[in-house]
Amino acid sequence: MEVNMTSSNPITIARALHAALETGASGEVLRALFTPHATTLEHPNAIKPQGGSATLDQMLSASIAGAKLLARQHYELVDAIAHENLAILRVIWTATIAADAGPFAAGQELRAHIAQFITTEGERISRIETFDCYDPF
């Protein structure tokens, strides 16, 4: 899958990332969506109780692991507001686990209510800050 960006609208750019992830894109394929210095900040949640931050290379590596763990994932956009180069999104994320891994069983459904703050530079993502509230699993 090749990812091409043709918009500087931060909501469109954020949704392009969601669409790519829904197709199973991971690793280097996603690099085109990000600036070279992109970072992410994940606030504490049920899967990452301590939260965490990551560089672009760390994000791309994590996306490979995520693609292997999930049989499918979907991002339902509930609300979105853009202010200059910032997209503020409320999303419902659903996914199906592909194979038994850690606390998860193959076929298990996951659901999270997510607030994302995605900052862009030009046509690429430079920062993601996310608050993921998972339903009990």
XYZ file of C-alpha atoms in Angstrom:
137
model
C 0.000 0.000 0.000
C 1.336 3.426 -0.899
C 0.210 6.382 1.188
C -0.140 9.717 -0.599
C -1.148 12.966 1.056
C -2.727 15.772 -0.937
C -4.341 17.889 1.774
C -3.145 20.202 4.512
C -6.455 19.884 6.415
C -5.438 18.275 9.729
C -8.658 16.240 9.981
C -8.118 14.793 6.503
C -4.524 13.951 7.420
C -5.594 12.276 10.694
C -8.280 10.279 8.916
C -5.717 9.151 6.320
C -3.750 7.577 9.175
C -6.880 5.844 10.482
C -7.723 4.577 6.980
C -4.203 3.226 6.481
C -4.302 1.400 9.826
C -7.701 -0.080 8.958
C -6.199 -1.660 5.827
C -3.479 -3.293 7.914
C -0.717 -0.921 6.816
C 2.218 -0.889 9.217
C 5.894 -0.103 9.494
C 7.636 1.794 6.720
C 4.435 2.114 4.681
C 3.160 4.564 7.305
C 6.308 6.733 7.303
C 4.940 8.924 4.483
C 2.177 10.151 6.816
C 4.621 11.583 9.364
C 7.296 14.245 9.626
C 10.766 12.837 10.367
C 10.623 14.186 13.943
C 7.078 12.983 14.719
C 6.273 11.850 18.252
C 3.348 10.364 20.082
C 2.205 10.739 23.681
C -0.160 8.081 25.025
C -1.773 8.859 28.361
C -2.213 6.024 30.909
C -4.886 3.488 29.989
C -5.864 -0.154 30.541
C -3.306 -1.472 28.046
C -0.502 0.966 28.950
C -1.049 1.814 32.637
C 2.026 4.058 32.702
C 1.281 5.673 29.351
C 4.272 6.444 27.206
C 5.860 8.420 24.444
C 7.492 7.307 21.225
C 9.597 8.566 18.358
C 8.610 7.920 14.760
C 10.782 4.805 14.503
C 9.268 3.445 17.721
C 5.752 4.175 16.405
C 6.464 2.332 13.168
C 7.843 -0.694 15.047
C 4.795 -0.723 17.334
C 2.513 -0.580 14.292
C 4.041 -3.822 13.008
C 3.343 -5.560 16.321
C -0.188 -4.128 16.335
C -0.877 -5.338 12.809
C 0.163 -8.865 13.835
C -2.024 -8.785 16.960
C -5.185 -7.554 15.233
C -7.295 -9.356 12.652
C -9.050 -6.059 11.945
C -9.502 -2.592 13.356
C -11.874 0.271 12.658
C -11.918 3.945 13.623
C -15.424 5.420 13.801
C -15.233 9.201 13.745
C -17.680 10.662 16.271
C -16.577 14.317 16.202
C -13.727 16.334 14.763
C -12.672 19.944 15.000
C -9.726 21.575 13.277
C -7.930 24.633 14.593
C -5.062 25.798 12.420
C -2.753 22.743 12.188
C -4.443 20.764 14.986
C -7.118 18.084 14.560
C -9.119 17.236 17.675
C -10.950 13.957 17.176
C -13.323 11.830 19.194
C -13.178 8.278 17.861
C -14.588 4.880 18.748
C -11.972 2.252 17.959
C -12.964 -1.388 17.592
C -10.721 -4.337 16.856
C -10.666 -8.117 16.743
C -7.706 -10.032 18.165
C -6.061 -12.304 15.562
C -4.396 -14.859 17.861
C -4.008 -15.570 21.556
C -1.517 -13.094 23.012
C -1.015 -12.083 26.635
C -4.415 -11.365 28.201
C -6.168 -11.503 24.816
C -7.825 -14.464 23.090
C -8.206 -14.980 19.356
C -11.519 -13.526 18.219
C -11.852 -11.243 21.245
C -13.381 -7.855 20.476
C -11.830 -4.690 21.877
C -13.394 -1.246 22.016
C -11.998 2.107 23.114
C -13.343 5.627 23.250
C -10.478 7.834 22.121
C -9.712 11.535 22.192
C -6.862 12.353 19.828
C -5.010 15.605 19.325
C -3.078 15.378 16.071
C -0.720 18.194 15.115
C 0.350 18.506 11.498
C 3.076 20.259 9.552
C 2.200 20.748 5.916
C 0.634 17.475 4.813
C 2.145 15.259 7.529
C 1.593 14.385 11.183
C 4.167 15.796 13.600
C 2.583 14.835 16.934
C -0.169 12.597 18.266
C -1.482 12.909 21.804
C -4.054 10.277 22.685
C -6.378 9.449 25.554
C -7.635 5.850 25.110
C -10.495 4.696 27.360
C -10.965 0.946 26.854
C -14.161 -0.913 27.606
C -13.541 -3.753 30.099
C -11.864 -6.772 28.515
